[in-house]
Amino acid sequence: MASRVPAVSEVVEEARRLFEQNFGSRPEVEVCAPGRVNLIGEHTDYNDGFVLPMALALVTVVVGTRDAGRSVTIVTANEDVAEPRRVEFQMPNDGSPLSPGQPGWANYVRGVVQHYRASPLPGFKAVIASTVPLGGGLSSSASLEVAMYTFLQQLQPDDGDPVAKAVACQQAEHTHAGVPCGIMDQLVAVLGRKAHALLIDCRSMEVTPVPLSDPSLVILITNSNVRHSLTGSEYPTRRKQCMEAASVLGKGSLRDATLEELEGARGRMDEVTYSRARHVIQEIQRTVRGSEALKRGSYQEFGKLMVESHNSLRDLYEVSCRELDELVLAALEVDGVFGSRMTGGGFGGCTVTLLQAHAVDRAILHMKTTGRYATGLLLAGSSGAVPRAEGGHRRRPQG
């Protein structure tokens, strides 16, 4: 009953067809990078905390070839983006910055070109196709950034450092998309492992794989179809509030703060800033506890932490919405569900539910009959960004 996820080969074939239609030849380079779902650890990455995401079978594909000159032409297959769907610009040749422009979706490409870690970059022609829903909280932006960076690596190899690659993609989002995001999305898009979540220390960039191969366990992602945007004021405001709380506490980040210290300083900050900080401090603790629970197979414990996380995001961090709250409530009414929560930056997007395999159809049916169901995706873990060799076979990325 869950929605079918198109195979990567199907997405590549769609991109090939569009490339041939636009450029009259077959692409020479084909790469892909996954979206992600965050199991727990929301709004902790830009506070130097811990997160627990996993890569998805939803991917962004980039196919293309180098151009003899300095021109760049990009075509997107996504019909939901702002027009135009074909963009052209010149590759800087004097060290000057590549400024953001219109349409907005192409700024992710411009940003990655600007922050790419090897030179000189040639001009190129490329087509982008993706199955990661825009504004769904599954990191369509990082998926695009990492796919584009991987594409550029095939044209002009860099040193192959995967963490530096993720950081460059994060910088692209900061400077050209205007989103002061943390490092989680880019890291998991680069380093994701099949059938594993990744416990990421967003301060040290240390990544610890957490197995998720139990056949009785299922992760259900449900799209509220409320499309969120992180480029408005709310996301930067949350980050600023966290910085203010850390400053009052005399800390470099909320990663170093304790609940006891926060309570002691409560009178020196307003209640909203206090609530934001309380969520982050507790969410960091929940994420560490959650990763240990998954390692032990303690799914009931992990599910309880998921619900606590959602309630905190709803009440303390105030980034949920009615549709997300209803989807979580509907999931929790089904026997066999361990836990459910919103995932991603909030203000719309998706929920993630941990449940027993035998309960999947029942959970989806219940969501449908209550009128609160949008789109269910039954997804296993995917691997990180990879180039695709001739014939559509994957090669393991270096690093």
GROMACS .gro file of C-alpha atoms in nm:
model
  399
    1MET     CA    1   0.000   0.000   0.000
    2ALA     CA    2   0.300   0.231   0.034
    3SER     CA    3   0.404   0.442  -0.262
    4ARG     CA    4   0.654   0.289  -0.499
    5VAL     CA    5   0.991   0.464  -0.512
    6PRO     CA    6   1.131   0.482  -0.867
    7ALA     CA    7   1.458   0.294  -0.912
    8VAL     CA    8   1.770   0.504  -0.962
    9SER     CA    9   1.803   0.358  -1.310
   10GLU     CA   10   1.460   0.499  -1.400
   11VAL     CA   11   1.556   0.846  -1.282
   12VAL     CA   12   1.883   0.826  -1.475
   13GLU     CA   13   1.696   0.722  -1.789
   14GLU     CA   14   1.458   1.017  -1.752
   15ALA     CA   15   1.755   1.251  -1.718
   16ARG     CA   16   1.925   1.095  -2.022
   17ARG     CA   17   1.616   1.148  -2.236
   18LEU     CA   18   1.588   1.512  -2.133
   19PHE     CA   19   1.959   1.565  -2.198
   20GLU     CA   20   1.932   1.423  -2.549
   21GLN     CA   21   1.624   1.638  -2.618
   22ASN     CA   22   1.804   1.954  -2.511
   23PHE     CA   23   2.158   1.892  -2.632
   24GLY     CA   24   2.131   1.633  -2.908
   25SER     CA   25   2.383   1.390  -2.758
   26ARG     CA   26   2.416   1.139  -2.478
   27PRO     CA   27   2.563   1.248  -2.143
   28GLU     CA   28   2.912   1.127  -2.055
   29VAL     CA   29   2.881   1.160  -1.675
   30GLU     CA   30   2.603   1.028  -1.450
   31VAL     CA   31   2.595   1.070  -1.072
   32CYS     CA   32   2.340   1.051  -0.792
   33ALA     CA   33   2.307   1.154  -0.427
   34PRO     CA   34   2.034   1.058  -0.179
   35GLY     CA   35   1.784   1.251   0.023
   36ARG     CA   36   1.767   1.176   0.392
   37VAL     CA   37   1.531   1.129   0.682
   38ASN     CA   38   1.634   1.231   1.030
   39LEU     CA   39   1.520   0.975   1.285
   40ILE     CA   40   1.588   1.202   1.581
   41GLY     CA   41   1.800   1.507   1.659
   42GLU     CA   42   1.621   1.808   1.510
   43HIS     CA   43   1.770   2.158   1.512
   44THR     CA   44   2.073   2.026   1.699
   45ASP     CA   45   2.324   2.025   1.413
   46TYR     CA   46   2.382   2.401   1.409
   47ASN     CA   47   2.421   2.381   1.787
   48ASP     CA   48   2.721   2.143   1.755
   49GLY     CA   49   2.504   1.856   1.877
   50PHE     CA   50   2.424   1.502   1.765
   51VAL     CA   51   2.186   1.391   1.488
   52LEU     CA   52   2.072   1.048   1.370
   53PRO     CA   53   1.977   1.060   1.000
   54MET     CA   54   1.975   0.791   0.732
   55ALA     CA   55   2.011   0.819   0.355
   56LEU     CA   56   1.708   0.732   0.143
   57ALA     CA   57   1.633   0.558  -0.183
   58LEU     CA   58   1.500   0.894  -0.300
   59VAL     CA   59   1.777   1.052  -0.505
   60THR     CA   60   1.887   1.347  -0.714
   61VAL     CA   61   2.055   1.252  -1.041
   62VAL     CA   62   2.281   1.478  -1.247
   63VAL     CA   63   2.385   1.374  -1.596
   64GLY     CA   64   2.594   1.579  -1.835
   65THR     CA   65   2.916   1.648  -2.017
   66ARG     CA   66   3.189   1.911  -2.018
   67ASP     CA   67   3.161   2.205  -2.255
   68ALA     CA   68   3.444   2.326  -2.473
   69GLY     CA   69   3.401   2.684  -2.354
   70ARG     CA   70   3.324   2.850  -2.020
   71SER     CA   71   2.946   2.838  -2.045
   72VAL     CA   72   2.723   2.637  -1.812
   73THR     CA   73   2.377   2.521  -1.915
   74ILE     CA   74   2.152   2.341  -1.669
   75VAL     CA   75   1.808   2.193  -1.727
   76THR     CA   76   1.588   2.056  -1.450
   77ALA     CA   77   1.328   1.786  -1.500
   78ASN     CA   78   1.137   1.907  -1.194
   79GLU     CA   79   0.811   2.071  -1.298
   80ASP     CA   80   0.752   2.214  -0.949
   81VAL     CA   81   1.041   2.461  -0.958
   82ALA     CA   82   1.007   2.824  -1.053
   83GLU     CA   83   1.043   2.899  -1.422
   84PRO     CA   84   1.261   2.891  -1.619
   85ARG     CA   85   1.366   2.527  -1.607
   86ARG     CA   86   1.670   2.597  -1.828
   87VAL     CA   87   1.945   2.827  -1.700
   88GLU     CA   88   2.270   2.947  -1.856
   89PHE     CA   89   2.562   3.135  -1.702
   90GLN     CA   90   2.933   3.183  -1.758
   91MET     CA   91   3.198   3.016  -1.546
   92PRO     CA   92   3.412   3.289  -1.382
   93ASN     CA   93   3.763   3.294  -1.527
   94ASP     CA   94   3.923   3.575  -1.326
   95GLY     CA   95   3.862   3.453  -0.972
   96SER     CA   96   3.553   3.670  -0.935
   97PRO     CA   97   3.264   3.525  -0.730
   98LEU     CA   98   2.966   3.361  -0.895
   99SER     CA   99   2.674   3.558  -0.756
  100PRO     CA  100   2.325   3.421  -0.682
  101GLY     CA  101   2.057   3.494  -0.939
  102GLN     CA  102   1.724   3.379  -1.073
  103PRO     CA  103   1.561   3.131  -1.076
  104GLY     CA  104   1.628   3.034  -0.716
  105TRP     CA  105   1.668   2.660  -0.776
  106ALA     CA  106   1.981   2.723  -0.986
  107ASN     CA  107   2.153   2.893  -0.693
  108TYR     CA  108   2.229   2.554  -0.543
  109VAL     CA  109   2.430   2.479  -0.856
  110ARG     CA  110   2.595   2.822  -0.857
  111GLY     CA  111   2.686   2.781  -0.491
  112VAL     CA  112   2.849   2.443  -0.543
  113VAL     CA  113   3.046   2.576  -0.840
  114GLN     CA  114   3.159   2.871  -0.627
  115HIS     CA  115   3.276   2.653  -0.338
  116TYR     CA  116   3.415   2.362  -0.537
  117ARG     CA  117   3.757   2.265  -0.403
  118ALA     CA  118   3.960   2.224  -0.725
  119SER     CA  119   4.024   2.439  -1.030
  120PRO     CA  120   3.996   2.526  -1.305
  121LEU     CA  121   3.643   2.402  -1.360
  122PRO     CA  122   3.538   2.362  -1.722
  123GLY     CA  123   3.203   2.471  -1.856
  124PHE     CA  124   2.940   2.197  -1.873
  125LYS     CA  125   2.593   2.096  -1.982
  126ALA     CA  126   2.381   1.906  -1.734
  127VAL     CA  127   2.031   1.781  -1.657
  128ILE     CA  128   1.897   1.738  -1.305
  129ALA     CA  129   1.622   1.490  -1.214
  130SER     CA  130   1.509   1.403  -0.863
  131THR     CA  131   1.264   1.192  -0.666
  132VAL     CA  132   1.324   1.387  -0.342
  133PRO     CA  133   1.011   1.599  -0.284
  134LEU     CA  134   1.074   1.973  -0.268
  135GLY     CA  135   0.991   2.124   0.070
  136GLY     CA  136   0.927   1.782   0.221
  137GLY     CA  137   1.188   1.795   0.495
  138LEU     CA  138   1.386   1.516   0.326
  139SER     CA  139   1.671   1.744   0.220
  140SER     CA  140   1.616   1.792  -0.150
  141SER     CA  141   1.861   2.083  -0.133
  142ALA     CA  142   2.156   1.887   0.010
  143SER     CA  143   2.079   1.601  -0.227
  144LEU     CA  144   2.112   1.842  -0.519
  145GLU     CA  145   2.424   2.006  -0.379
  146VAL     CA  146   2.604   1.678  -0.320
  147ALA     CA  147   2.496   1.536  -0.657
  148MET     CA  148   2.627   1.847  -0.833
  149TYR     CA  149   2.955   1.836  -0.638
  150THR     CA  150   2.994   1.468  -0.729
  151PHE     CA  151   2.930   1.560  -1.093
  152LEU     CA  152   3.203   1.825  -1.081
  153GLN     CA  153   3.441   1.572  -0.928
  154GLN     CA  154   3.415   1.372  -1.249
  155LEU     CA  155   3.508   1.680  -1.455
  156GLN     CA  156   3.788   1.813  -1.232
  157PRO     CA  157   3.881   1.579  -0.943
  158ASP     CA  158   3.946   1.728  -0.601
  159ASP     CA  159   4.137   1.559  -0.317
  160GLY     CA  160   3.848   1.322  -0.239
  161ASP     CA  161   3.800   1.434   0.124
  162PRO     CA  162   3.434   1.345   0.196
  163VAL     CA  163   3.394   1.573   0.499
  164ALA     CA  164   3.542   1.871   0.314
  165LYS     CA  165   3.302   1.793   0.030
  166ALA     CA  166   3.005   1.808   0.269
  167VAL     CA  167   3.130   2.136   0.417
  168ALA     CA  168   3.166   2.291   0.071
  169CYS     CA  169   2.806   2.196  -0.007
  170GLN     CA  170   2.693   2.344   0.325
  171GLN     CA  171   2.873   2.667   0.238
  172ALA     CA  172   2.691   2.670  -0.097
  173GLU     CA  173   2.358   2.665   0.085
  174HIS     CA  174   2.467   2.942   0.321
  175THR     CA  175   2.597   3.182   0.058
  176HIS     CA  176   2.375   3.118  -0.243
  177ALA     CA  177   2.046   2.977  -0.107
  178GLY     CA  178   2.042   3.199   0.201
  179VAL     CA  179   1.984   2.915   0.448
  180PRO     CA  180   2.218   2.901   0.754
  181CYS     CA  181   2.184   2.521   0.776
  182GLY     CA  182   2.389   2.282   0.986
  183ILE     CA  183   2.608   2.008   0.840
  184MET     CA  184   2.380   1.706   0.890
  185ASP     CA  185   2.212   1.692   0.551
  186GLN     CA  186   2.526   1.723   0.345
  187LEU     CA  187   2.721   1.472   0.556
  188VAL     CA  188   2.461   1.198   0.529
  189ALA     CA  189   2.420   1.261   0.156
  190VAL     CA  190   2.795   1.204   0.117
  191LEU     CA  191   2.853   0.928   0.373
  192GLY     CA  192   2.521   0.741   0.394
  193ARG     CA  193   2.539   0.361   0.425
  194LYS     CA  194   2.273   0.115   0.320
  195ALA     CA  195   2.062  -0.023   0.606
  196HIS     CA  196   2.231   0.209   0.855
  197ALA     CA  197   2.153   0.533   1.030
  198LEU     CA  198   2.448   0.760   1.104
  199LEU     CA  199   2.509   0.908   1.448
  200ILE     CA  200   2.684   1.232   1.354
  201ASP     CA  201   2.872   1.449   1.599
  202CYS     CA  202   2.822   1.785   1.431
  203ARG     CA  203   3.116   1.937   1.618
  204SER     CA  204   3.388   1.682   1.544
  205MET     CA  205   3.224   1.550   1.222
  206GLU     CA  206   3.272   1.199   1.362
  207VAL     CA  207   3.026   0.955   1.207
  208THR     CA  208   2.920   0.629   1.374
  209PRO     CA  209   2.707   0.383   1.170
  210VAL     CA  210   2.404   0.243   1.355
  211PRO     CA  211   2.266  -0.076   1.193
  212LEU     CA  212   1.901  -0.079   1.084
  213SER     CA  213   1.878  -0.420   0.922
  214ASP     CA  214   1.613  -0.587   1.140
  215PRO     CA  215   1.359  -0.730   0.889
  216SER     CA  216   1.077  -0.686   1.140
  217LEU     CA  217   1.141  -0.312   1.158
  218VAL     CA  218   1.008  -0.056   0.910
  219ILE     CA  219   1.056   0.319   0.873
  220LEU     CA  220   0.752   0.487   0.719
  221ILE     CA  221   0.782   0.840   0.587
  222THR     CA  222   0.459   1.032   0.542
  223ASN     CA  223   0.446   1.356   0.347
  224SER     CA  224   0.198   1.610   0.482
  225ASN     CA  225   0.215   1.784   0.143
  226VAL     CA  226   0.251   2.111   0.332
  227ARG     CA  227   0.555   2.246   0.154
  228HIS     CA  228   0.797   2.417   0.387
  229SER     CA  229   1.062   2.676   0.316
  230LEU     CA  230   1.367   2.746   0.531
  231THR     CA  231   1.462   3.067   0.354
  232GLY     CA  232   1.213   3.280   0.548
  233SER     CA  233   1.261   3.439   0.889
  234GLU     CA  234   1.167   3.150   1.118
  235TYR     CA  235   1.470   2.925   1.065
  236PRO     CA  236   1.732   3.203   1.101
  237THR     CA  237   1.538   3.331   1.403
  238ARG     CA  238   1.561   2.991   1.576
  239ARG     CA  239   1.934   2.981   1.513
  240LYS     CA  240   1.978   3.334   1.649
  241GLN     CA  241   1.779   3.246   1.962
  242CYS     CA  242   2.005   2.947   2.025
  243MET     CA  243   2.312   3.168   1.992
  244GLU     CA  244   2.162   3.418   2.235
  245ALA     CA  245   2.093   3.144   2.490
  246ALA     CA  246   2.447   3.007   2.456
  247SER     CA  247   2.587   3.357   2.507
  248VAL     CA  248   2.385   3.408   2.826
  249LEU     CA  249   2.514   3.073   2.951
  250GLY     CA  250   2.872   3.165   2.863
  251LYS     CA  251   2.900   2.873   2.620
  252GLY     CA  252   3.032   2.850   2.268
  253SER     CA  253   2.722   2.650   2.176
  254LEU     CA  254   2.429   2.480   2.345
  255ARG     CA  255   2.613   2.149   2.302
  256ASP     CA  256   2.813   2.244   2.613
  257ALA     CA  257   2.514   2.347   2.825
  258THR     CA  258   2.327   2.142   3.084
  259LEU     CA  259   1.965   2.167   3.193
  260GLU     CA  260   2.083   2.269   3.540
  261GLU     CA  261   2.281   2.559   3.393
  262LEU     CA  262   1.983   2.660   3.181
  263GLU     CA  263   1.751   2.663   3.482
  264GLY     CA  264   2.001   2.873   3.674
  265ALA     CA  265   2.009   3.131   3.397
  266ARG     CA  266   1.636   3.131   3.326
  267GLY     CA  267   1.585   3.473   3.481
  268ARG     CA  268   1.844   3.624   3.245
  269MET     CA  269   1.666   3.533   2.921
  270ASP     CA  270   1.313   3.565   2.789
  271GLU     CA  271   1.082   3.263   2.797
  272VAL     CA  272   1.096   3.203   2.422
  273THR     CA  273   1.477   3.187   2.420
  274TYR     CA  274   1.465   2.961   2.726
  275SER     CA  275   1.221   2.725   2.550
  276ARG     CA  276   1.440   2.707   2.237
  277ALA     CA  277   1.745   2.621   2.445
  278ARG     CA  278   1.559   2.364   2.652
  279HIS     CA  279   1.453   2.180   2.337
  280VAL     CA  280   1.807   2.172   2.199
  281ILE     CA  281   1.973   2.056   2.520
  282GLN     CA  282   1.719   1.778   2.572
  283GLU     CA  283   1.716   1.682   2.204
  284ILE     CA  284   2.091   1.629   2.206
  285GLN     CA  285   2.048   1.396   2.503
  286ARG     CA  286   1.759   1.214   2.335
  287THR     CA  287   1.965   1.156   2.022
  288VAL     CA  288   2.253   0.993   2.207
  289ARG     CA  289   2.012   0.778   2.408
  290GLY     CA  290   1.820   0.692   2.094
  291SER     CA  291   2.124   0.567   1.906
  292GLU     CA  292   2.211   0.338   2.196
  293ALA     CA  293   1.852   0.211   2.210
  294LEU     CA  294   1.860   0.123   1.839
  295LYS     CA  295   2.189  -0.062   1.880
  296ARG     CA  296   2.027  -0.272   2.154
  297GLY     CA  297   1.711  -0.328   1.953
  298SER     CA  298   1.510  -0.140   2.216
  299TYR     CA  299   1.252  -0.009   1.972
  300GLN     CA  300   0.994   0.078   2.235
  301GLU     CA  301   1.245   0.304   2.406
  302PHE     CA  302   1.342   0.466   2.078
  303GLY     CA  303   0.976   0.521   1.988
  304LYS     CA  304   0.914   0.694   2.320
  305LEU     CA  305   1.208   0.927   2.250
  306MET     CA  306   1.065   1.004   1.904
  307VAL     CA  307   0.735   1.113   2.057
  308GLU     CA  308   0.915   1.325   2.317
  309SER     CA  309   1.112   1.485   2.034
  310HIS     CA  310   0.798   1.570   1.839
  311ASN     CA  311   0.625   1.717   2.142
  312SER     CA  312   0.929   1.931   2.214
  313LEU     CA  313   0.949   2.052   1.854
  314ARG     CA  314   0.579   2.137   1.871
  315ASP     CA  315   0.571   2.306   2.213
  316LEU     CA  316   0.921   2.439   2.285
  317TYR     CA  317   1.072   2.499   1.943
  318GLU     CA  318   0.739   2.574   1.771
  319VAL     CA  319   0.826   2.439   1.427
  320SER     CA  320   0.547   2.186   1.382
  321CYS     CA  321   0.208   2.250   1.224
  322ARG     CA  322  -0.143   2.107   1.250
  323GLU     CA  323  -0.099   1.866   0.962
  324LEU     CA  324   0.222   1.719   1.107
  325ASP     CA  325   0.067   1.689   1.453
  326GLU     CA  326  -0.233   1.504   1.307
  327LEU     CA  327  -0.015   1.263   1.113
  328VAL     CA  328   0.184   1.181   1.426
  329LEU     CA  329  -0.133   1.130   1.629
  330ALA     CA  330  -0.281   0.904   1.362
  331ALA     CA  331   0.031   0.689   1.353
  332LEU     CA  332   0.040   0.651   1.732
  333GLU     CA  333  -0.317   0.520   1.733
  334VAL     CA  334  -0.206   0.205   1.546
  335ASP     CA  335  -0.094  -0.113   1.726
  336GLY     CA  336   0.259  -0.204   1.622
  337VAL     CA  337   0.381   0.157   1.597
  338PHE     CA  338   0.676   0.230   1.826
  339GLY     CA  339   0.693   0.606   1.771
  340SER     CA  340   0.643   0.891   1.529
  341ARG     CA  341   0.762   1.249   1.490
  342MET     CA  342   0.800   1.532   1.244
  343THR     CA  343   1.131   1.527   1.060
  344GLY     CA  344   1.330   1.806   0.902
  345GLY     CA  345   1.327   2.178   0.967
  346GLY     CA  346   0.951   2.192   1.027
  347PHE     CA  347   0.667   2.422   0.920
  348GLY     CA  348   0.544   2.137   0.698
  349GLY     CA  349   0.715   1.847   0.526
  350CYS     CA  350   0.715   1.489   0.649
  351THR     CA  351   0.677   1.268   0.952
  352VAL     CA  352   0.884   0.958   1.021
  353THR     CA  353   0.734   0.656   1.197
  354LEU     CA  354   0.909   0.352   1.342
  355LEU     CA  355   0.685   0.046   1.339
  356GLN     CA  356   0.665  -0.329   1.304
  357ALA     CA  357   0.655  -0.458   0.948
  358HIS     CA  358   0.320  -0.632   0.994
  359ALA     CA  359   0.159  -0.299   1.094
  360VAL     CA  360   0.251  -0.101   0.782
  361ASP     CA  361  -0.065  -0.156   0.577
  362ARG     CA  362  -0.282  -0.104   0.883
  363ALA     CA  363  -0.103   0.221   0.967
  364ILE     CA  364  -0.142   0.358   0.616
  365LEU     CA  365  -0.508   0.255   0.601
  366HIS     CA  366  -0.577   0.424   0.933
  367MET     CA  367  -0.416   0.744   0.813
  368LYS     CA  368  -0.626   0.733   0.499
  369THR     CA  369  -0.957   0.668   0.675
  370THR     CA  370  -0.899   0.945   0.929
  371GLY     CA  371  -0.857   1.190   0.644
  372ARG     CA  372  -0.513   1.294   0.764
  373TYR     CA  373  -0.306   1.080   0.533
  374ALA     CA  374  -0.109   1.237   0.250
  375THR     CA  375   0.164   1.025   0.091
  376GLY     CA  376   0.325   0.716   0.244
  377LEU     CA  377   0.671   0.603   0.140
  378LEU     CA  378   0.810   0.274   0.267
  379LEU     CA  379   1.183   0.325   0.243
  380ALA     CA  380   1.498   0.133   0.327
  381GLY     CA  381   1.835   0.297   0.377
  382SER     CA  382   2.040   0.394   0.074
  383SER     CA  383   2.408   0.469   0.028
  384GLY     CA  384   2.572   0.807  -0.019
  385ALA     CA  385   2.659   0.998  -0.335
  386VAL     CA  386   2.810   0.789  -0.614
  387PRO     CA  387   2.922   0.834  -0.972
  388ARG     CA  388   2.754   0.596  -1.212
  389ALA     CA  389   2.973   0.405  -1.455
  390GLU     CA  390   2.878   0.331  -1.816
  391GLY     CA  391   2.590   0.087  -1.826
  392GLY     CA  392   2.434   0.222  -1.508
  393HIS     CA  393   2.645   0.027  -1.258
  394ARG     CA  394   2.751   0.207  -0.942
  395ARG     CA  395   3.109   0.258  -0.836
  396ARG     CA  396   3.194   0.309  -0.473
  397PRO     CA  397   3.303   0.666  -0.405
  398GLN     CA  398   3.657   0.727  -0.283
  399GLY     CA  399   3.695   0.812   0.082
   0.00000   0.00000   0.00000
